[in-house]
Coordinates of C-alpha atoms and ligand atoms in Angstrom, one line a residue:
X176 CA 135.8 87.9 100.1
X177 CA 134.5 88.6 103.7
X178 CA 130.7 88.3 104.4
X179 CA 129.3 91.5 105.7
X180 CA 128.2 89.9 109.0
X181 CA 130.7 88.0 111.8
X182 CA 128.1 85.1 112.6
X183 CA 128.4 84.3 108.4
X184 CA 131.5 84.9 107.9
X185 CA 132.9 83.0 110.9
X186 CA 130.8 79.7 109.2
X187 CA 132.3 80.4 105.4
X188 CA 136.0 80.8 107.1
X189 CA 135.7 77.3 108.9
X190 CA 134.2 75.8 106.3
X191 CA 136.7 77.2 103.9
X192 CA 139.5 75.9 106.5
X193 CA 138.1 72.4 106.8
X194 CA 137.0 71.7 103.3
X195 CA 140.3 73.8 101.8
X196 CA 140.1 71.1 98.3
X197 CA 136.0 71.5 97.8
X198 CA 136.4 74.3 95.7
X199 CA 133.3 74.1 94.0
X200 CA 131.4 73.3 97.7
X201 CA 133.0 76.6 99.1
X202 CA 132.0 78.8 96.1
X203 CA 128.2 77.5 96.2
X204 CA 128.1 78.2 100.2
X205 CA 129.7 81.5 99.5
X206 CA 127.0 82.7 97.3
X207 CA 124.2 81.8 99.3
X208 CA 125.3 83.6 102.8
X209 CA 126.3 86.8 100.8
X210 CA 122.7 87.3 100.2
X211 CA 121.5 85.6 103.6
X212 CA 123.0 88.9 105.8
X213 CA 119.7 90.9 106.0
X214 CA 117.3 88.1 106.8
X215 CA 120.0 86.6 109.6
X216 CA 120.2 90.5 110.7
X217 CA 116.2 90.5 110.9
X218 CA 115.5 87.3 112.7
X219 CA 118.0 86.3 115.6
X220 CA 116.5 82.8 115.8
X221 CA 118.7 81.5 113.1
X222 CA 122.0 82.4 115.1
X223 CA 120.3 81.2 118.4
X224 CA 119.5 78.0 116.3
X225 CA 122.5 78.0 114.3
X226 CA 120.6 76.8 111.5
X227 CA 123.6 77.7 109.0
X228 CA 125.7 76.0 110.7
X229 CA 123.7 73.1 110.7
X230 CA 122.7 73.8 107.1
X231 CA 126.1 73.5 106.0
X232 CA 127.1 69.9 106.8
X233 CA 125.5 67.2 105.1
X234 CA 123.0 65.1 107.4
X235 CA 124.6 61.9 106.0
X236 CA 127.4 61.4 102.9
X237 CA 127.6 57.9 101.8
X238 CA 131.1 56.9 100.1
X239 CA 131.2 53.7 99.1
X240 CA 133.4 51.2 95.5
X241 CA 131.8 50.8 92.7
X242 CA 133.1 47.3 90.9
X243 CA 132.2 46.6 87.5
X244 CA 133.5 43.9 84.6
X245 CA 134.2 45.4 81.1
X246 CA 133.6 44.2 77.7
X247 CA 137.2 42.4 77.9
X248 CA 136.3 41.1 80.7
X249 CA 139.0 43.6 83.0
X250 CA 137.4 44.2 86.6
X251 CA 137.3 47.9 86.7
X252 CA 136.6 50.1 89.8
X253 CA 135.0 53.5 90.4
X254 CA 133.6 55.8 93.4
X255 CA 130.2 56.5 93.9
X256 CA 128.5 59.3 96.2
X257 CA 125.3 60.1 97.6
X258 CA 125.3 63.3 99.9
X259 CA 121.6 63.4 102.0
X260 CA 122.6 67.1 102.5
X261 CA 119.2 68.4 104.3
X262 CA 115.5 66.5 105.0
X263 CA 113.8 69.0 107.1
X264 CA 111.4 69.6 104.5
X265 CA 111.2 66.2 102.6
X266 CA 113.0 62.9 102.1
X267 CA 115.8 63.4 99.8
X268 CA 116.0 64.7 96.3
X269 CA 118.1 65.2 93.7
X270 CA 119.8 63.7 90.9
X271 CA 123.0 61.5 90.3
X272 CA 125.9 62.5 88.1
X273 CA 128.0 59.9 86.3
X274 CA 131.3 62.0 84.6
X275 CA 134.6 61.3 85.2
X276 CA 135.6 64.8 87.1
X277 CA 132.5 64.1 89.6
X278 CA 134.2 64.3 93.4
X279 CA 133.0 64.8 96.9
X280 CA 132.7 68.6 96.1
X281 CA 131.2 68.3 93.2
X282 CA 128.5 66.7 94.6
X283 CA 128.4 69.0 97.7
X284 CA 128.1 71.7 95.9
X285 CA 125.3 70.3 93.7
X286 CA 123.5 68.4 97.0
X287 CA 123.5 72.4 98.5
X288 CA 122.0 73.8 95.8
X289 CA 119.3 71.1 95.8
X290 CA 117.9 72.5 99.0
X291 CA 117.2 75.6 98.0
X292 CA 115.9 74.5 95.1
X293 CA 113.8 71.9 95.9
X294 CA 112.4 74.4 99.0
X295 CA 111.4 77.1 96.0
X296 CA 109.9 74.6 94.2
X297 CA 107.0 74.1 97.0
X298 CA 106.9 70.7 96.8
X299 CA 107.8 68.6 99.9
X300 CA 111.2 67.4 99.2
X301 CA 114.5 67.4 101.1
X302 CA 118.1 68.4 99.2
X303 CA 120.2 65.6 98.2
X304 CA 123.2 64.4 95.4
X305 CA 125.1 61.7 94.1
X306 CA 126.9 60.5 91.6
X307 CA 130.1 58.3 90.2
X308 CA 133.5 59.6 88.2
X309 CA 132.2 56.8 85.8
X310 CA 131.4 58.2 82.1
X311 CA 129.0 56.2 80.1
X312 CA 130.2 58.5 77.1
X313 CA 132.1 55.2 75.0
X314 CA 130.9 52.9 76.9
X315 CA 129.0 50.4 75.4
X316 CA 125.2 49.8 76.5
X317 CA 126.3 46.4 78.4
X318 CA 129.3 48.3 80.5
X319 CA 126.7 50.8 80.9
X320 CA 124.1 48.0 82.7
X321 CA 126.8 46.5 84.8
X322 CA 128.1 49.3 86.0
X323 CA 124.6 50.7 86.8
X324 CA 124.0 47.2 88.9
X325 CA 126.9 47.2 90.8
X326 CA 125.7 51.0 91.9
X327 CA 122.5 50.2 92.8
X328 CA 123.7 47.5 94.4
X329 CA 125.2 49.4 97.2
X330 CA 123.0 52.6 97.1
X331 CA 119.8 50.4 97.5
X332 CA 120.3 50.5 101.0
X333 CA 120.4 53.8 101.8
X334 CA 117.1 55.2 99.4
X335 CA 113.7 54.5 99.2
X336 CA 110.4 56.1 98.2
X337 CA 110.0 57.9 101.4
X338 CA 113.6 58.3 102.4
X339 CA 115.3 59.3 99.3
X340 CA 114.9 59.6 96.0
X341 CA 117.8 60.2 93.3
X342 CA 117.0 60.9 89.2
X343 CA 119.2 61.8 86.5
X344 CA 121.7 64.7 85.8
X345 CA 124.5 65.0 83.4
X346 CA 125.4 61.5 82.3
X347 CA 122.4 59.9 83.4
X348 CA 119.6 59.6 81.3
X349 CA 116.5 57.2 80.8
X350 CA 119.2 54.1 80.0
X351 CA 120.8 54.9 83.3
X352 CA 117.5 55.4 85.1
X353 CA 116.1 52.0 83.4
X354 CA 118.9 49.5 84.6
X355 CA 119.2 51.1 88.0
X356 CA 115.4 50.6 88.7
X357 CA 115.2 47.2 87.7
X358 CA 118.0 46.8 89.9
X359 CA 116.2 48.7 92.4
X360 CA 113.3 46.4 91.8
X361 CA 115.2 43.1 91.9
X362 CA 116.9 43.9 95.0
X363 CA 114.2 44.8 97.0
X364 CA 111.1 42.6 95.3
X365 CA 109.3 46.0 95.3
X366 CA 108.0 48.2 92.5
X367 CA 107.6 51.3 93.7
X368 CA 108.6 55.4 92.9
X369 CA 112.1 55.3 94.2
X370 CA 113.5 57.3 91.1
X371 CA 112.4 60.0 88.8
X372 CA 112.8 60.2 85.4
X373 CA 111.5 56.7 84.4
X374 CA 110.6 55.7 81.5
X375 CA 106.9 56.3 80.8
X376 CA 106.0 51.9 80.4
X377 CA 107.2 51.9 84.6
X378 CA 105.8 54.8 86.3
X379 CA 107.8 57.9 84.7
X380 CA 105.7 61.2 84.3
X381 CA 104.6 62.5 80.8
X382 CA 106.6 65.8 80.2
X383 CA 109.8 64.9 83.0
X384 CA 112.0 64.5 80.0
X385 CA 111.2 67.9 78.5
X386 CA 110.8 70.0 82.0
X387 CA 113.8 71.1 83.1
X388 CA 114.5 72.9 79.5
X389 CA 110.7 73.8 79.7
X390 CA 110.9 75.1 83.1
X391 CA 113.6 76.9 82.3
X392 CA 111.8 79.1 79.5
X393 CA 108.5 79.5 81.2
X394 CA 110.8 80.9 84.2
X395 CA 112.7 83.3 82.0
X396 CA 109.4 84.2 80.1
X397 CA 108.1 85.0 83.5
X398 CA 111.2 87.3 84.4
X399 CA 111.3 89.3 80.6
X400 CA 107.5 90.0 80.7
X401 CA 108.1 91.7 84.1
X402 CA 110.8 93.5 82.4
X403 CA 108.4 94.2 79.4
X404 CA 110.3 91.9 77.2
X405 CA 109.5 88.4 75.6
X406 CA 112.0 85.7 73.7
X407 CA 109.7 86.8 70.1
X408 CA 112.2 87.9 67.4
X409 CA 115.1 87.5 70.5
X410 CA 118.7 85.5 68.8
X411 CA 119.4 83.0 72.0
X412 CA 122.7 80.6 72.9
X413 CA 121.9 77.4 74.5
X414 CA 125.0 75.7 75.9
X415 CA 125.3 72.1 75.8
X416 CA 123.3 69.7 73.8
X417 CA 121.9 67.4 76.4
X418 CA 118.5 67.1 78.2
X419 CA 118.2 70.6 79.4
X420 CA 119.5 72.4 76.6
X421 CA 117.8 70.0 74.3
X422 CA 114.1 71.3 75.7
X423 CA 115.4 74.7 76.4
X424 CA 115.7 74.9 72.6
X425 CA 112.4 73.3 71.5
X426 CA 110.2 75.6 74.4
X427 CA 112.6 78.8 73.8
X428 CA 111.7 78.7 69.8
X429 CA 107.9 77.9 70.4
X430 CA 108.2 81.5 72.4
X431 CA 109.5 82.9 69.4
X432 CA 112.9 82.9 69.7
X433 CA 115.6 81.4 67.8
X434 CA 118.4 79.0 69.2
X435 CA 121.7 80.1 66.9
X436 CA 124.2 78.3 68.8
X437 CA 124.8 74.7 71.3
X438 CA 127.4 73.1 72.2
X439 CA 129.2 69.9 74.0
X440 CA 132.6 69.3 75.7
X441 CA 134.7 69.6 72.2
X442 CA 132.8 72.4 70.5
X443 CA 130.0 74.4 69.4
X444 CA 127.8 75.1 66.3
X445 CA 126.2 78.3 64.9
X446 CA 123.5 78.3 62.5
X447 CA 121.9 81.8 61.9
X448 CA 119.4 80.1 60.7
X449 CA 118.1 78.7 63.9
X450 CA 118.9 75.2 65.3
X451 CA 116.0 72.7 64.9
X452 CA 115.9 70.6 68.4
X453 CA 114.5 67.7 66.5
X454 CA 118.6 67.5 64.6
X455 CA 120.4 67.3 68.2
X456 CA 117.6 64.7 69.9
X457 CA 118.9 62.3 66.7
X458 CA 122.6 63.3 67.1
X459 CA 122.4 63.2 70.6
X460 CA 119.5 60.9 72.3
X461 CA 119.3 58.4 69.5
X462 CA 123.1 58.3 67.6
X463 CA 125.1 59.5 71.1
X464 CA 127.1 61.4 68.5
X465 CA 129.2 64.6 69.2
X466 CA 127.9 68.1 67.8
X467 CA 130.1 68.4 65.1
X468 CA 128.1 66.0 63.0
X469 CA 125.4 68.6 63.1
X470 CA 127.4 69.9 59.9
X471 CA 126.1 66.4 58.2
X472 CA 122.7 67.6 58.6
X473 CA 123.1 71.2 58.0
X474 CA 126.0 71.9 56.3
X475 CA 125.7 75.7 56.5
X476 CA 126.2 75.7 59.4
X477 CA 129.7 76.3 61.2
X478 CA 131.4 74.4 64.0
X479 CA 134.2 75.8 65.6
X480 CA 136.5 73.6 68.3
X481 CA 136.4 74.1 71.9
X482 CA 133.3 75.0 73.8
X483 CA 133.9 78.1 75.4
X484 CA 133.8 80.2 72.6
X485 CA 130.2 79.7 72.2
X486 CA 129.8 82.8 74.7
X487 CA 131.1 85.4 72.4
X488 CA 128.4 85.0 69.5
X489 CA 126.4 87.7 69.3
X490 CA 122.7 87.3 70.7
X491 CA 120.1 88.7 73.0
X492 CA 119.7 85.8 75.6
X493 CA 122.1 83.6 77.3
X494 CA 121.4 79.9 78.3
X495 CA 124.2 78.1 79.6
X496 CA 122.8 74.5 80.3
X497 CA 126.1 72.2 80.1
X498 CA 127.8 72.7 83.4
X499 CA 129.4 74.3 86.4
X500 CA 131.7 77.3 86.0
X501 CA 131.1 77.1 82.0
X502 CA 130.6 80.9 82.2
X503 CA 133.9 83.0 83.4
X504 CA 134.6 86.6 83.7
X505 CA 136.1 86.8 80.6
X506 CA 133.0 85.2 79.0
X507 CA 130.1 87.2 80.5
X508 CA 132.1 90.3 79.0
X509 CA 131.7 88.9 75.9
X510 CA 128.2 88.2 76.3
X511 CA 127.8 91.9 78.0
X512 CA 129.5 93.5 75.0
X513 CA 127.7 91.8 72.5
X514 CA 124.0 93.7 74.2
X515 CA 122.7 90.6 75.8
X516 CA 119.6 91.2 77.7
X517 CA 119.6 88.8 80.1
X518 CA 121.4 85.4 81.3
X519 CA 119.2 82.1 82.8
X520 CA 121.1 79.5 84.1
X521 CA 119.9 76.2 83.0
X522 CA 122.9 74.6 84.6
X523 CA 124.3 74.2 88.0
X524 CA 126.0 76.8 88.7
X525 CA 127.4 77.5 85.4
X526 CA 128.5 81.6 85.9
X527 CA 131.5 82.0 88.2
X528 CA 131.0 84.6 91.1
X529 CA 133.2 87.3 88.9
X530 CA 130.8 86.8 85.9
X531 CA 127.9 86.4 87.8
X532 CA 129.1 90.6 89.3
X533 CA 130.1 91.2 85.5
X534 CA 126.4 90.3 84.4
X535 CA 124.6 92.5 87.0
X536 CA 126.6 95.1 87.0
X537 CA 126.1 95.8 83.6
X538 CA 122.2 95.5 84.0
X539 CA 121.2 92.4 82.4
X540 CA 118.5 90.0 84.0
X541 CA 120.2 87.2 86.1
X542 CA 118.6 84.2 86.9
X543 CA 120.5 81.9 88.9
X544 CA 120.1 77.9 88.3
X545 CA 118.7 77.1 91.4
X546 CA 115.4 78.9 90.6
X547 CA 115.1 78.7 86.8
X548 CA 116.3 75.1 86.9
X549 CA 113.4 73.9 89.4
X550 CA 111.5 73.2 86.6
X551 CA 113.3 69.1 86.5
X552 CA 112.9 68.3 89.9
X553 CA 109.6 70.0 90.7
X554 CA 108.6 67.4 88.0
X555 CA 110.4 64.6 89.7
X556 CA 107.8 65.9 92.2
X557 CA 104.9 65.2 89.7
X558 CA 106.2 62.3 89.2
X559 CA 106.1 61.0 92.9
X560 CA 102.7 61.9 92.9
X561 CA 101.7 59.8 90.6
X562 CA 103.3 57.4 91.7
X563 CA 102.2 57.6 94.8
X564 CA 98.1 57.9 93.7
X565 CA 99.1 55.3 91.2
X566 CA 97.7 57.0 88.5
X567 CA 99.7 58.7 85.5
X568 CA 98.6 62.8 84.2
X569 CA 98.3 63.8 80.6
X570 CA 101.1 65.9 78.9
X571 CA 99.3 68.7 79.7
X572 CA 98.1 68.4 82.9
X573 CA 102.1 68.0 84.2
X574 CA 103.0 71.0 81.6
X575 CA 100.5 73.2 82.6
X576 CA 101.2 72.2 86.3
X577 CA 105.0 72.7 85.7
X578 CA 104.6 75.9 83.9
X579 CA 102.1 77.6 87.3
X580 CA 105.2 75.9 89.4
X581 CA 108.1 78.4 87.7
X582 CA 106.0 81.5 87.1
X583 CA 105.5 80.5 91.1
X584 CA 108.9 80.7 91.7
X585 CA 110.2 83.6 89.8
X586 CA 107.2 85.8 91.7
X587 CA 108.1 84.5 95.5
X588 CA 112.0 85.1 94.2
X589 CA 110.6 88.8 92.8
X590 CA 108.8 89.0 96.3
X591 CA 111.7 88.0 98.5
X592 CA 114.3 90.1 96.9
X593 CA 112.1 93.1 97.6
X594 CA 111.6 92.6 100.7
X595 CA 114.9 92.0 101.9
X596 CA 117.1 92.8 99.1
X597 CA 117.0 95.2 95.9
X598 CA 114.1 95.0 94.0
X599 CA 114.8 93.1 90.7
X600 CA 117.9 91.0 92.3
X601 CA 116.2 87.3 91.3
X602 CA 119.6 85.9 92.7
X603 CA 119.1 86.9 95.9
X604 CA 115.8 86.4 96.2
X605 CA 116.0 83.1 94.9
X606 CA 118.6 82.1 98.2
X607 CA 116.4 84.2 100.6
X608 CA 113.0 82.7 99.4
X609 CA 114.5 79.1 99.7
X610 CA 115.9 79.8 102.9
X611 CA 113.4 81.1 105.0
X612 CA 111.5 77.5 104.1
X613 CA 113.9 75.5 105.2
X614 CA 114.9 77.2 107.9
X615 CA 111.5 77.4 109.4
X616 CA 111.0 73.9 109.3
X617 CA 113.9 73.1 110.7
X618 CA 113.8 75.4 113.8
X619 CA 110.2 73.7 114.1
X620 CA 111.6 70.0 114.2
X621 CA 114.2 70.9 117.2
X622 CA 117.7 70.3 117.0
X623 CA 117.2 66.7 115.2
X624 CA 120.0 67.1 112.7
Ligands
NDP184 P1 123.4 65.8 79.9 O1 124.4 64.8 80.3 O2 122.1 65.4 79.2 O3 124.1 66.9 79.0 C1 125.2 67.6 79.4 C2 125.6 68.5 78.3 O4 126.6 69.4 78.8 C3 126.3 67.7 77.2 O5 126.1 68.3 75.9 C4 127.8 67.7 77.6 O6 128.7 67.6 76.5 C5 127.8 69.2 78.1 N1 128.9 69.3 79.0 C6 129.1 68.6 80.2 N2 130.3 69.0 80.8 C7 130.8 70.0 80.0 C8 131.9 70.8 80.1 N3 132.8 70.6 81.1 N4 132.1 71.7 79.2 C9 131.2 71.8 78.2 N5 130.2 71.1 78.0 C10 129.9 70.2 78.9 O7 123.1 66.6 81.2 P2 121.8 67.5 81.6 O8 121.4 68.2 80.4 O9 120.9 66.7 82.3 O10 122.5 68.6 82.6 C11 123.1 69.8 82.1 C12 123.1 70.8 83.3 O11 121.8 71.0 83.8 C13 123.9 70.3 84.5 O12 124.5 71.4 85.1 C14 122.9 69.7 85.4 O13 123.3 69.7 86.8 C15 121.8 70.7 85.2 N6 120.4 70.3 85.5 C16 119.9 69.1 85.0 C17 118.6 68.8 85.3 C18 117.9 67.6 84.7 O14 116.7 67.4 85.0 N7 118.6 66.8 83.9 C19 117.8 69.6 86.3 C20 118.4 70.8 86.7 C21 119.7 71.1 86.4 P3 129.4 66.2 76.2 O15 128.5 65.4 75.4 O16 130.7 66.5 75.5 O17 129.7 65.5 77.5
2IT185 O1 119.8 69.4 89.4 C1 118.7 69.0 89.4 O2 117.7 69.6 89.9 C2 118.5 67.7 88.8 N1 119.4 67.1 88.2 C3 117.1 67.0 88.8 C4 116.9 66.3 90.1 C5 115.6 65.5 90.2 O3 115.5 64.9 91.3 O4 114.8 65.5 89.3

């Protein structure tokens, strides 16, 4: 699909012939310059500058093996990535992905994002990714060490506090984050903030476990009460049953909603009844058990095989918070026909462009992740704070700070999309709003990167 503007498109169409394999790269560049046309056709500074362009490539993408020894003592060997896609308004940020489909686009694609993100979240920090097609899932916690040592190992020389600074994402947890700082530690003989999402006995930040899932509700709470809705008495999916979707749950029934179904790679449950968070942090933080076994806790409940047929229960909100592309055009009919009210990514990326056009066209509120996701890394922000001042906030402090951070966002996304877009499209603004910080930093700094 052309962009409606030759100094966009001509970028997408070279991008697109250089990077022909990084699907998932291509379709998260797409989306953004579709909504960039009216601010690049208002200020001519960014074609002079050719800050898209610019914006585009990665400053720096580190490739490098990953050697680690299993429990039989076989030397195994995966890749690992970090992509330091933009700094112009912070040192790097952004988490790392260990799963065993992670790839360079992959990580492009999520390392883009970032920097949109990370700008909307006001906080001062640059976009960045990484990541390994390792998959701790049947691993056992020793693999899991080793292998998190022999990545550190080699990504130690390209982060730090004030240059970059990776957390978790799917696959990588507190355990990950644990052996990786120590590693950190050892490598360097320094103790400082270098990752997010510690644990709270070394520096992590009260309330970083539960704020992307948080964030998340607080940003669509934000976005229905400006629609004259609220989640009370509202049926609401959750995909996934990890960290976000975990804490999406446990904040979106506190708002008076109730979670019917989750999911994970093989399946997904539905209990009418409403699923209690507390069941899936045992099946899922403490036993690393699948989602099935949900049904040995509640055993009304139903579990049906194969994850994507979570999207055609019937209720009024939609939360995907498992992955990229989870959400098709096929899908977001379903979810359409079955009189949802709105959809709020808690994923990357999770609707594909055709559902994301099937969802507003039909009217619903659309939040895309990049905005109503902030809520994790704006913490990982909090977090560097602390670390920085050396001092650690309450719970509530770092909630209530997190929750003025997303109503933040969804009113400067509300703000942008008026003023350049349609009133109402959150998308758009989200892109736009990000933008325009980035951008004006980085014509400030000169043509440095
Ligand atoms: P976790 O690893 O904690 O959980 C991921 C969940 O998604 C698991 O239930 C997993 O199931 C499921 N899942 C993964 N891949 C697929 C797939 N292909 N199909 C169906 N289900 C799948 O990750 P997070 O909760 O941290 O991350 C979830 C999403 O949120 C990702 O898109 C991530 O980028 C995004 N995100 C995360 C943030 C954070 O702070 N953690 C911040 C902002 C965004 P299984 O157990 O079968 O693998
Ligand atoms: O996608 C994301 O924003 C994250 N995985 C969190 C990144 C972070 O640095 O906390």
């Amino acid at each position: 699909m052309a962009i409606n503007n030759a100094y966009l498109n001509g970028i997408y169409e070279e991008l697109a012939a250089r990077y022909a394999e990084q699907t998932e790269f291509l379709e998260a560049v797409h989306e953004v310059l579709e909504t960039l046309v009216p601010v690049v056709e208002a200020d001519p500074r960014y074609e002079q500058q050719n800050i898209i362009g610019r914006m585009v490539e990665p400053e720096r993408t580190i490739l490098f093996r990953v050697p680690w020894v299993d429990d039989a003592g076989k030397v195994q060997v995966n890749r690992g990535y970090r992509v330091q896609f933009n700094s112009a308004i912070g040192p790097y940020k952004g988490g790392l992905r260990f799963r065993n489909n992670v790839n360079l686009s992959i990580i492009k694609f999520l390392g883009f994002e970032q920097i949109f993100k990370n700008a909307l979240t006001t906080l001062p920090m640059g976009g960045g990714k990484g990541g390994s097609d390792f998959d701790p899932k049947g691993k056992s916690d020793a693999e899991v060490m080793r292998f998190c040592q022999s990545f550190m190992t080699e990504l130690v020389k390209h982060i730090g506090p004030d240059t970059d600074v990776p957390a978790g994402d799917i696959g990588v947890g507190a355990r990950e984050i644990g052996y990786m700082f120590g590693q950190y530690k050892r490598l360097t003989n320094s103790f400082t903030g270098v990752l997010t999402g510690k644990g709270l006995t070394y520096g992590g930040s009260l309330a970083r476990t539960q704020a992307t899932g948080f964030g998340l509700c607080y940003f669509a709470n934000a976005y229905l009460k400006a629609n004259g809705q609220s989640f009370e008495g509202k049926t609401v999916i959750v995909s996934g049953s990890g960290n976000v979707a975990t804490y999406a749950n446990q904040k979106a029934t506190q708002l008076g909603g109730k979670v019917i179904a989750m999911s994970d790679s093989n399946g997904y449950i539905v209990d009418e009844n409403g699923i209690d968070f507390k069941v899936i942090q045992v099946i899922k933080e403490q036993k690393r058990a699948r989602i099935k076994t949900y049904l040995d806790y509640v055993p009304t409940a139903k579990y049906v095989e194969g994850c994507k047929g979570i999207w055609t229960v019937k209720a009024d909100i939609a939360m995907p918070c498992a992955t990229q592309n989870e959400i098709d055009e096929e899908s977001a009919k379903a979810i359409v026909a079955n009189g949802a009210i709105g959809v709020f990514e808690g994923a990357n990326m999770p609707c594909t462009p055709e559902a994301i056009a099937v969802i507003k066209g039909a009217g619903l509120l659309y939040s895309p992740g990049k905005a109503s996701n902030a809520g994790g890394v704006a913490t990982s922000g909090l977090e560097m704070s602390q670390n920085s001042e050396r001092l650690s906030w309450t719970f509530d402090e770092v909630d209530s700070k997190l929750k003025g951070i997303m109503e933040t966002i969804y009113a400067d996304c509300a703000a942008a999309a008026e003023k350049y877009a349609t009133a109402g499209d959150i998308q758009a603004g989200a892109n736009i709003a990000g933008f325009l910080k980035v951008a004006e930093a980085m014509l400030a700094q000169g043509v440095c990167y």
